[in-house]
Structure formats: structure tokens, C-alpha cells
Coordinates of C-alpha atoms in Angstrom, one line a residue:
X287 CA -51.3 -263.3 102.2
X288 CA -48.9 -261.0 102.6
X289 CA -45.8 -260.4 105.1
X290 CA -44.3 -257.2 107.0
X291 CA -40.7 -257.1 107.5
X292 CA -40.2 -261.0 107.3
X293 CA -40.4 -264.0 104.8
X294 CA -43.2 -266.1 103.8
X295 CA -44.4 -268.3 107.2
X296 CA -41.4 -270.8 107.8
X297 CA -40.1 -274.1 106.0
X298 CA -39.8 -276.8 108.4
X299 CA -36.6 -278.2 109.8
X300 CA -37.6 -281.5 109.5
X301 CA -40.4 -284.1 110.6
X302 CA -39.4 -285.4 114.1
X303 CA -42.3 -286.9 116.6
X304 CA -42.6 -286.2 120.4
X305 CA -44.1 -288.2 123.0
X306 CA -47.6 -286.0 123.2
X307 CA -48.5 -286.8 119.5
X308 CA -47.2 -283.5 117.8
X309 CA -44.2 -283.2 115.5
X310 CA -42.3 -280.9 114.9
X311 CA -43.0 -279.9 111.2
X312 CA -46.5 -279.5 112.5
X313 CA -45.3 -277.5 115.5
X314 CA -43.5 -275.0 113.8
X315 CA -45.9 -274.3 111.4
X316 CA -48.7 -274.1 113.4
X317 CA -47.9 -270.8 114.9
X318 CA -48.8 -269.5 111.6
X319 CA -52.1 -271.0 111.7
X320 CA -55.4 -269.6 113.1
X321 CA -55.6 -272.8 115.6
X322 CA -52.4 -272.4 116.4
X323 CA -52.0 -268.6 117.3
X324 CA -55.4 -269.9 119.6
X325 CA -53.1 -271.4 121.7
X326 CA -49.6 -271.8 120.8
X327 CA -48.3 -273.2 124.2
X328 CA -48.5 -277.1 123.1
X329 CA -46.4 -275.9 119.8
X330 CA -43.7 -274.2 122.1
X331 CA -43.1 -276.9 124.3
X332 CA -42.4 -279.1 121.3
X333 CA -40.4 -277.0 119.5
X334 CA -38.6 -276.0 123.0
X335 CA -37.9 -280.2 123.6
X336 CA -36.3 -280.5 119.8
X337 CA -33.9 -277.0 120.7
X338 CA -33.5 -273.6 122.4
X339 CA -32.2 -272.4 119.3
X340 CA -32.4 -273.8 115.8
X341 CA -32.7 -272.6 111.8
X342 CA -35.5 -273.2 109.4
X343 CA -34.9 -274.2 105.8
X344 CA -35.8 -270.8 104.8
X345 CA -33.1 -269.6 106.6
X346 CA -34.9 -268.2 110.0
X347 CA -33.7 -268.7 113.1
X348 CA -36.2 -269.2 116.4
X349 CA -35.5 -269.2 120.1
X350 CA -36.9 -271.0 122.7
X351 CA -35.7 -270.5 125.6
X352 CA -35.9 -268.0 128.8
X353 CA -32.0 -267.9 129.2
X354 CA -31.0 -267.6 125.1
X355 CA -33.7 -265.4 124.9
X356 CA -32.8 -262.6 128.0
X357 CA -29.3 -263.2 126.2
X358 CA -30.2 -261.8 122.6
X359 CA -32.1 -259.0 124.2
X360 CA -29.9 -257.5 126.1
X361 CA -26.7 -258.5 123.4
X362 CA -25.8 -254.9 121.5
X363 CA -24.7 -257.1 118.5
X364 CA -28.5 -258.3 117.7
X365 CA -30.4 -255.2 116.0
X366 CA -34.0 -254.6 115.1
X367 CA -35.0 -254.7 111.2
X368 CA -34.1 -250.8 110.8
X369 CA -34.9 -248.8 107.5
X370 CA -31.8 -249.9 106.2
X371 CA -33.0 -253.3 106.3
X372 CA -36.6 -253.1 105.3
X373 CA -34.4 -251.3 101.8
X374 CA -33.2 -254.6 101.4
X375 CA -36.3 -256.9 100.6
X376 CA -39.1 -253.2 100.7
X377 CA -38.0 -250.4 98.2
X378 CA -41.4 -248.9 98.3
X379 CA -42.2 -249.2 102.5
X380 CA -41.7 -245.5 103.1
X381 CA -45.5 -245.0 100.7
X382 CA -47.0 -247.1 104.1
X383 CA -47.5 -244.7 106.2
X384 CA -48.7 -247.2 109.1
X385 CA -45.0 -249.2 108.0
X386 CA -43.2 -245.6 108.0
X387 CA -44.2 -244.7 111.4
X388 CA -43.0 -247.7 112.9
X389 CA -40.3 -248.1 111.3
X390 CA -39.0 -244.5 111.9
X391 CA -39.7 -244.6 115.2
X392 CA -37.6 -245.9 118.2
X393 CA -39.3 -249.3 118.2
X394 CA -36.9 -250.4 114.6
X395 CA -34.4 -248.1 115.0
X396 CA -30.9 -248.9 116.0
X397 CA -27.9 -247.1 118.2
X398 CA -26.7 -244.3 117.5
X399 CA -29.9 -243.0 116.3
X400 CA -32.2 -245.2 119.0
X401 CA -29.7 -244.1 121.5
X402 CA -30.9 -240.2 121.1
X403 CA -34.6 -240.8 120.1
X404 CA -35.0 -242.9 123.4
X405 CA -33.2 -240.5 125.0
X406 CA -35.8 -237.8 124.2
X407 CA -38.5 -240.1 125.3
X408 CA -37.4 -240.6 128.3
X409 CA -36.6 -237.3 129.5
X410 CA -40.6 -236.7 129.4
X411 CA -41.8 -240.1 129.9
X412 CA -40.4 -240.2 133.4
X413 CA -40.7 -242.5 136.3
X414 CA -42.0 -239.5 138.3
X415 CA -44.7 -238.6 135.7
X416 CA -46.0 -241.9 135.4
X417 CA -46.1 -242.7 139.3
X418 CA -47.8 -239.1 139.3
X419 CA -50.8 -240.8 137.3
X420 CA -51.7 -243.1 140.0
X421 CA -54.9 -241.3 141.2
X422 CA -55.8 -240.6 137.2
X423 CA -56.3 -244.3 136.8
X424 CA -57.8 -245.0 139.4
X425 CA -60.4 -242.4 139.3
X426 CA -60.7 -243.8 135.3
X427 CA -60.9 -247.3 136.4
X428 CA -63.4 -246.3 138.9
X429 CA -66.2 -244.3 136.5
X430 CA -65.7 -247.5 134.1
X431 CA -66.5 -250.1 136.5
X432 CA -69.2 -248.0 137.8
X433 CA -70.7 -247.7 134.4
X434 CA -70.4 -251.2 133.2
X435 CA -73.5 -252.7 132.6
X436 CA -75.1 -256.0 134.1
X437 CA -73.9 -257.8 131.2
X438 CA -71.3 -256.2 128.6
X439 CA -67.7 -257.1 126.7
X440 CA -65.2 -256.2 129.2
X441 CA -62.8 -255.7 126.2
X442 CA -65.1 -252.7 124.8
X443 CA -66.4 -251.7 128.6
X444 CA -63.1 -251.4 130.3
X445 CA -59.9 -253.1 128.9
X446 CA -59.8 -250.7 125.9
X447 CA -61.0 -247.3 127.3
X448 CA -58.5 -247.2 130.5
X449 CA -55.4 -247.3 128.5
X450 CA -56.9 -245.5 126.2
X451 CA -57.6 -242.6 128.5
X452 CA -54.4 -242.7 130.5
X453 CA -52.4 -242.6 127.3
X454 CA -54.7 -239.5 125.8
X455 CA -54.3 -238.1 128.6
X456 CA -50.5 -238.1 128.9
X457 CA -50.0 -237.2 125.3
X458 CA -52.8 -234.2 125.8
X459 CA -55.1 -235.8 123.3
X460 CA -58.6 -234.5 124.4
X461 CA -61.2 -237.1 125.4
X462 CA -63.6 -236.5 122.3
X463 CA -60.8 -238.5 120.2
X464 CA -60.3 -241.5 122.1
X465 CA -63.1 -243.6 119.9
X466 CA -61.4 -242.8 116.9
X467 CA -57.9 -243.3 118.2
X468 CA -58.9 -246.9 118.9
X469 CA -59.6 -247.3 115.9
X470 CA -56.9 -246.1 114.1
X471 CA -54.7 -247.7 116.2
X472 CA -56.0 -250.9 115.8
X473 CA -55.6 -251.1 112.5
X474 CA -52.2 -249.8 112.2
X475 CA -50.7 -252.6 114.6
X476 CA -51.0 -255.4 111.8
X477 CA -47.5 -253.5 110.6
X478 CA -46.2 -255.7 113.7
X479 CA -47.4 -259.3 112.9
X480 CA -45.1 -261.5 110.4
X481 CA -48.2 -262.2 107.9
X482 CA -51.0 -259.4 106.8
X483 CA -53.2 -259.4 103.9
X484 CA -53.2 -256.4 101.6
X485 CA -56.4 -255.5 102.6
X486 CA -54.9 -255.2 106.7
X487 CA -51.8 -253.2 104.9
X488 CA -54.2 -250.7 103.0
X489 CA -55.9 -249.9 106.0
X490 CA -52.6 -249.5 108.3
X491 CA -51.7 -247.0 105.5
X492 CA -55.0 -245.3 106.1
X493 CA -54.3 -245.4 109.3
X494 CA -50.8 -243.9 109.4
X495 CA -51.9 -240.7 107.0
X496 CA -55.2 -240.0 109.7
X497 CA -52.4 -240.5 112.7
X498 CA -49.5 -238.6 111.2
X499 CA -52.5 -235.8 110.0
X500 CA -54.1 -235.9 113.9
X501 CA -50.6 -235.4 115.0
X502 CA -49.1 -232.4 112.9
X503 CA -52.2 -230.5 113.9
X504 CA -51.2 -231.5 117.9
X505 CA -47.7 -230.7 117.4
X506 CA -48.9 -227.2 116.3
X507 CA -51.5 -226.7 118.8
X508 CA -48.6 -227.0 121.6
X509 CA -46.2 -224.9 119.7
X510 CA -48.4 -222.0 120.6
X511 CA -49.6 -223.1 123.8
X512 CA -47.8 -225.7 125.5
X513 CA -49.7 -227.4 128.3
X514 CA -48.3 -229.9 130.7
X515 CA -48.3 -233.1 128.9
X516 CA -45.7 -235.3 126.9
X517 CA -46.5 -233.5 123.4
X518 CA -45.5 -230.5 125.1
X519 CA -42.9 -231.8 126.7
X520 CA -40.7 -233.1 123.4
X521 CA -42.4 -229.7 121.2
X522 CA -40.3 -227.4 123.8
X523 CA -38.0 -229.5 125.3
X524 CA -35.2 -229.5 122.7
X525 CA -35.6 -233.2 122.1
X526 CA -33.6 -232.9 118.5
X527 CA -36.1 -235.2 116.9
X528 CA -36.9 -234.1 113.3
X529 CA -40.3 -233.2 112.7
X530 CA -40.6 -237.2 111.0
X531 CA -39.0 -238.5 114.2
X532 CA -41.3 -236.5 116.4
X533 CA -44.2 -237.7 114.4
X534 CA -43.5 -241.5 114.4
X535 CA -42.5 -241.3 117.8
X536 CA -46.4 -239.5 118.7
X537 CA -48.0 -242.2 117.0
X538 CA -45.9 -245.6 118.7
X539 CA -46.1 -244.0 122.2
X540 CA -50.3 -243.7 121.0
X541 CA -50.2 -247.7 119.4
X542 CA -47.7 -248.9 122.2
X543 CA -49.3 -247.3 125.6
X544 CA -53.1 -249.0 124.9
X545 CA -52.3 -252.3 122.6
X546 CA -50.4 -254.1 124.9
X547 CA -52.1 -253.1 128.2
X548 CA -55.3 -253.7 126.6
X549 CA -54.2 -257.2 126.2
X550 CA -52.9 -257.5 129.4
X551 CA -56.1 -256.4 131.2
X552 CA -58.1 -258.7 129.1
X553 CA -55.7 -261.5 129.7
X554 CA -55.8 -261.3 133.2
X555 CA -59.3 -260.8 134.6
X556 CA -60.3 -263.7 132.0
X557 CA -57.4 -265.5 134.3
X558 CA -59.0 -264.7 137.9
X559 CA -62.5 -265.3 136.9
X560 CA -61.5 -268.7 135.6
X561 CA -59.3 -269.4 139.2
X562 CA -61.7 -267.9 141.6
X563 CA -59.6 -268.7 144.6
X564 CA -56.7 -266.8 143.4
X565 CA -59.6 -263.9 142.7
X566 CA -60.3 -263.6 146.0
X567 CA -56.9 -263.9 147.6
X568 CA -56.2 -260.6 145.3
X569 CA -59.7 -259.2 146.4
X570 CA -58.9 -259.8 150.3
X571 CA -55.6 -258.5 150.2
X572 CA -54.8 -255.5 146.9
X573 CA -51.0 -255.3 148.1
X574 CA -50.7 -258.7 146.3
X575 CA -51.5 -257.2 142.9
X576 CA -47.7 -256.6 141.6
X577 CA -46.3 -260.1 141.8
X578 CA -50.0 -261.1 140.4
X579 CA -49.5 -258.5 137.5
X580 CA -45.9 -259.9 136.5
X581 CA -47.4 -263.3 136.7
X582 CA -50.0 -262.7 134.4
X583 CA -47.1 -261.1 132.2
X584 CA -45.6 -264.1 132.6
X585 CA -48.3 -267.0 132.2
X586 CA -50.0 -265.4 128.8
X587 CA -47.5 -262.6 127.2
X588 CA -49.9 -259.7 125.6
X589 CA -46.6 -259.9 122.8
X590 CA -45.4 -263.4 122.0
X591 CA -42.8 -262.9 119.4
X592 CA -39.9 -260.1 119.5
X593 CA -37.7 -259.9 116.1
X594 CA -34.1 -259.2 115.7
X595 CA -30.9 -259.5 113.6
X596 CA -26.9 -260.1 114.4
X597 CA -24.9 -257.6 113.6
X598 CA -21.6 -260.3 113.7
X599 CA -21.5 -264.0 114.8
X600 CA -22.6 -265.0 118.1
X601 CA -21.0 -267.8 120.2
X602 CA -23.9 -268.9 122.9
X603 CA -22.1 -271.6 124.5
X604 CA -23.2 -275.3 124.5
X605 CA -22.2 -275.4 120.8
X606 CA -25.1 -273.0 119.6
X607 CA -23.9 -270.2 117.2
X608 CA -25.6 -267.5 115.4
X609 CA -24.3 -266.6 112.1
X610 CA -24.0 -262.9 111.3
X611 CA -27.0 -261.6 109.6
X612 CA -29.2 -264.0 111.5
X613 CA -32.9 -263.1 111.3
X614 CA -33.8 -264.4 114.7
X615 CA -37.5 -264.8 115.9
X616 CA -37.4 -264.7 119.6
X617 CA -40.7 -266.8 121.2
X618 CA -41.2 -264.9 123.8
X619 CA -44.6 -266.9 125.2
X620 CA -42.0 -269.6 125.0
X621 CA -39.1 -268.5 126.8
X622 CA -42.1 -267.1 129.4
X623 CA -42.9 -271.0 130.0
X624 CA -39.8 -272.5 129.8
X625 CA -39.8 -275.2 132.8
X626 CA -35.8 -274.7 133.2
X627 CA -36.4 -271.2 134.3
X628 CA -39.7 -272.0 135.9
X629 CA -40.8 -275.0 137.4
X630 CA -44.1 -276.2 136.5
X631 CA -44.3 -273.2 134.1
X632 CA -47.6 -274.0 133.2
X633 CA -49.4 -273.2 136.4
X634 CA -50.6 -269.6 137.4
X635 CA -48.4 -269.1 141.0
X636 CA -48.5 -265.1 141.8
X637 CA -46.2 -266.7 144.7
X638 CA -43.3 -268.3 142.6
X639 CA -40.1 -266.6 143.3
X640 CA -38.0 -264.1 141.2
X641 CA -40.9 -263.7 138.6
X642 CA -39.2 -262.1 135.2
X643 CA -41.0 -262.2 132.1
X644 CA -39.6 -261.2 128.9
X645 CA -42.7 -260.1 128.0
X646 CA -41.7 -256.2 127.8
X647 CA -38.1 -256.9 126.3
X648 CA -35.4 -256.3 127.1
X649 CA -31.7 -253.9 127.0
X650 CA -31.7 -250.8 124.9
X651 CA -35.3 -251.8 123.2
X652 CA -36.9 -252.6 127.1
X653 CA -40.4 -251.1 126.7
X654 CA -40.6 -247.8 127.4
X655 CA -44.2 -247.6 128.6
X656 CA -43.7 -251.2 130.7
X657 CA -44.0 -248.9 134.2
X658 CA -47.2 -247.4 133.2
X659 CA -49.0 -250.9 131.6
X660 CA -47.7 -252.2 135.1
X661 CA -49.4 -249.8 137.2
X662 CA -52.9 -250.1 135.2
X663 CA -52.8 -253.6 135.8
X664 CA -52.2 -253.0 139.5
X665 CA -54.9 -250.5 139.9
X666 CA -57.7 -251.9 137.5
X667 CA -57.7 -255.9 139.0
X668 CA -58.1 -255.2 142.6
X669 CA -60.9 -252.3 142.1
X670 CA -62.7 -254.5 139.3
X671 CA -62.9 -257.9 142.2
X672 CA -63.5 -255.4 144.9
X673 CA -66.2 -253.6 143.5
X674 CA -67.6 -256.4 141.1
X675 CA -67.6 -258.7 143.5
X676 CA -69.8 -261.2 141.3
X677 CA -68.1 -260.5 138.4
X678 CA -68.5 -263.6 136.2
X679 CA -67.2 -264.5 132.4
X680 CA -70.9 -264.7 130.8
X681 CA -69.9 -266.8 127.4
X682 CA -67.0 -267.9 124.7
X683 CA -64.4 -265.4 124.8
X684 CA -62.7 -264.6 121.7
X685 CA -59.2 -263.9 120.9
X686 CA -57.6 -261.9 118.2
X687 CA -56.0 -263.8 115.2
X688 CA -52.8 -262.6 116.0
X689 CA -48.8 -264.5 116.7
X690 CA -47.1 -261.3 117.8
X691 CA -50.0 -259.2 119.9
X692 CA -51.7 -261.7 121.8
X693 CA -54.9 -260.8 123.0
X694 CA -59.0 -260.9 123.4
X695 CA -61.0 -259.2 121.2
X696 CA -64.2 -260.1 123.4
X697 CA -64.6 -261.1 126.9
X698 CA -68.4 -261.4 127.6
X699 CA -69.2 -261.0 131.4
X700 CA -71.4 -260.5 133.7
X701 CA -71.3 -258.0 136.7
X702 CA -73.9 -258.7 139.5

């Protein structure tokens, strides 16, 4: 194995037992494990009870907790690993070209050059143009479901092709590509998980060059005739990215605006079919879909570990510190169930009050795209129940082997 833009899985603090049978040397390391990544919630609420924030022997640091954790995201002392940093332990990353385009895109990048590449982004990727796209994802939403079949993989049938459309559609990518953008971009996001084998980074490199290729030829295509999407948009709008920013920026917004919704949808339905009263309360009444959406956010993060480092020393109160330089893992699916924020955090309640996951981020690095995953979750549950009313899970689902993108890659069901 090999690791992106962190060290080797960590060295435990110590051996200290818990009350439910698991320690904590076995906690912590279990979230690098296949059975652990399965379910990582048991390992959480041990290594939550031992600490909100604590260091391992390899000189990591991991937080627990909902409050620490909204703290550090919103603190502009704590940075993302930025090229400068990935210089440090990385000579060679920039010959990655799946590693490059993260990297040099706003996702790692820190103030004062995140500051103006978000900047750009936003100016296009406005809360007008994504509330605009309502009735396009709804009329997508609706030709999936109606061309689902009586049995079928809801992952490969509907959870990947919406936010695959909406995002082609808003970046001006014509529908033709969408198959191969899936998979392109699905193996390119291994860049984001703390271990990869060389094998995962070859073909994120592969991945990169097709992108970065696809991308130059859009980028040229709108030069000469712009169209009304977000390509166009940055092209002509005097954005200031370079033509390396622009790029890297084309291919997140592509990575970012499917992989995490995808998850989310996934997540979800797999939620209400398994709770089929809370199903039909959302089937009776649709208006109950956004506290059900950041409730689902909240119960099973689609992204389950955030990274960051301090730029100086941090004093957290309560005796915690952070030393400068800190490489701090932030647990988000932890923080997410953390029972001083939420009581009995556990249990799927749509109706607990003052629902805020930290499952998009937070401060400068909030996602960017969080409005529009929001809004296909909102449209897609309520139609799916409605118009599949006996929509059933129809075998073992089957998640992705991943810590940071947490996910299904199959969801068998049924649909009459």
C-alpha cells in the first residue's frame, strides 16, 4: 500500500479498554481496515469516549467531536495540505496528473490564492443558477425512475446518472460523455483517501491526462462559441484563473458535483427502504424532504474524514492544544454522531431540532456544490417513494472500500 498526502495508517496511542469490548488500539486502527471502513461508527464512539482531540505516536492528530470539529473548520489558522506541503514529503506529485488536479484546484489550495479561485467559482456557480435547475432534475429523476427496471442496482440505475447529468449538464458536457466521465472520475477520487495502492494511483494518473485532455478541447470549444453554461461562464468571464487553474478547477467541479451526491442518494433510499415508516411519512407529505435530506447528511456522511494543518498553535479551551504544524484528521462521521451535540445520535429523527452536519465542511473550504447535492436529494427521494411505491432493497448491498468517500457501490432493488 501506498498513501496520498498523509503517512502510513496510524501508530496507536496506547491500549486502553471500554465497556463494549473494544479498545482503543483496536479502534483507531480499525478505520484503516476493510471491516472497519464497513462500519466505522462502533470505532468512533470509542475513540470519541477516550478524547475529542488526541495525537498518535506517529505524530497525527484526530478529532472527535461536533463542537472541536465546526471549530477547526471554520478557524483561518488550520490550512489544507497545499502544493507547498505535498513538496515537503512528494517531489515528484505534479507527474500525477489525477494528484495535480486536486491539488491545484481550490479543494487544497489556501488564502490568498483559494480566496480568488473560489471567488471565480462562485460568480458562475450561483445560488440563482442552481435553484434554476430545479425542473432539470426533476425531469432527469423522472425518465430514470421511469426506466428502471423490475429489478436493477439503484447505484448504476439512478444514484450515479442523476448527478451525473445535472453536473454535465451545468458544465455543458454533452450527454454522449457521461459513461465515460463516470468512469474517469471514479478512478481519479482514490487521490482523496489516506491509503491507495499503486495500481489505484496509476490509474488516477490515467485519469487526470483523459480529464485534463477532455477539458482543453471544452475550454476551446467555448472560446469560439460560448453557450450558457459554467465552462462558458469562467472561459469569458474574466475569472483570472490560469489556464492550469481553470483546468483543475473543470475537473473537481466534474469529481466533486457526482461523488458525493451519488453517495448521498445511495445512502439514503437504502435508509427509507430499511425504516419504511419514515418512507412513507416522506411519501405522504414531499415538503418533509429537506430536514430528511440533512438528516441523512447527518446519520451516514457520503465524506467521513476532512484533513487539515495549523498554521500556529491553537488554544481550544478545556486544556486541549494544537501545536503548530499539526496534521489534524477531522472524523467527520464522528463529530456527525457525537451524542453531546445530538442526543441519541444514533437514531434516524428527520424531526430532531437544529440539524447541522459537518458533512459539507465548513468556512472558506464549505462545499461549493453542497446547494445543488441538497436539492437532488430533495427532488429524487420523494419522486422515487411516490412513483415506486413498492420499491424494495432486493439483496446484500455493498459498499465501497473507502474511509474518506463513504458510499454504496451496489444497492440491489426491486421496483414493483
Amino acid at each position: 500500500m501506498i498513501t496520498v498526502g498523509r503517512s502510513p495508517p496510524p501508530a496507536p496511542v496506547g491500549s486502553v479498554w471500554f465497556s463494549d469490548g473494544m479498545d482503543f488500539e483496536t479502534a483507531l486502527g480499525s478505520l484503516f481496515s476493510p471491516e472497519g471502513r464497513r462500519d466505522p461508527y462502533p470505532a468512533y464512539d470509542v475513540l470519541r469516549e477516550h478524547a475529542p482531540l488526541f495525537p498518535a505516536l506517529d505524530g497525527r492528530w484526530f478529532v472527535t467531536t461536533h463542537a472541536i470539529t465546526g471549530r477547526l473548520l471554520r478557524d483561518p489558522g488550520v490550512r489544507v495540505a497545499d502544493a507547498a506541503v505535498y513538496d515537503t514529503f512528494w517531489p515528484d506529485w505534479r507527474a500525477n496528473r489525477g494528484v495535480a488536479s486536486i491539488v491545484g484546484s481550490m479543494l487544497l489550495t489556501n488564502p490568498p490564492d483559494h480566496t480568488r479561485l473560489r471567488r471565480a467559482a462562485a460568480a458562475t456557480f450561483t445560488a440563482r443558477r442552481v435553484a434554476a435547475m430545479r425542473d432539470m432534475i426533476t425531469d432527469q429523476a423522472t425518465d430514470l425512475i421511469k426506466a428502471m427496471p423490475e429489478r436493477t442496482d439503484f447505484v448504476s440505475a439512478f444514484a450515479y446518472p442523476l448527478p451525473i447529468a445535472v453536473i454535465c449538464a451545468l458544465l455543458g458536457v454533452p450527454d454522449t460523455d457521461r459513461t465515460w466521465f463516470r468512469e474517469q472520475a471514479a478512478d481519479l477520487t482514490v487521490v482523496l483517501e489516506p491509503i491507495s495502492t499503486a495500481d489505484e494511483m496509476a490509474r488516477a494518473d490515467a485519469a487526470g491526462r483523459e480529464l485534463e485532455d477532455y477539458f482543453i478541447g471544452l475550454i476551446a470549444e467555448r472560446q469560439k462559441q460560448p453557450r450558457n453554461d459554467l465552462t462558458s461562464a469562467l472561459v469569458a468571464g474574466g475569472s483570472g484563473l490560469t489556464g492550469q487553474e481553470l483546468l483543475a478547477n473543470l475537473v473537481l467541479m466534474l469529481v466533486a458535483g457526482f461523488e458525493t451526491t451519488t453517495n448521498l442518494l445511495g445512502t439514503g433510499l437504502h435508509l427509507l427502504l430499511d425504516q419504511p415508516a419514515q418512507a412513507d411519512r416522506l411519501r405522504a407529505d414531499p415538503e418533509l424532504a429537506p430536514a430528511f435530506v440533512e438528516e441523512i447528511l447527518r446519520w451516514d456522511s457520503p465524506v467521513q474524514m476532512a484533513a487539515r494543518y495549523t498554521s500556529e498553535p491553537l488554544d481550544l479551551g478545556d486544556g486541549l492544544h494544537l501545536p503548530a504544524g499539526a496534521d489534524v484528521n477531522l472524523l467527520l462521521g464522528s463529530a456527525n454522531r457525537d451524542p453531546d451535540r445530538y442526543q441519541d445520535p444514533h437514531r434516524f429523527d428527520p424531526d430532531r431540532p437544529n440539524i447541522q452536519p459537518v458533512s459539507f465542511g465548513g468556512g472558506a473550504h464549505y462545499c461549493l456544490g453542497a446547494p445543488l447535492a441538497r436539492l437532488e436529494a430533495q427532488v429524487a427521494f420523494p419522486l422515487l417513494l411516490t412513483m415506486l411505491p413498492r420499491l424494495a432493497l432486493a439483496g446484500e448491498p455493498r459498499l465501497r472500500d473507502r474511509l474518506v468517500l463513504r458510499g454504496y457501490a451496489e444497492l440491489p432493488v426491486t421496483t414493483s
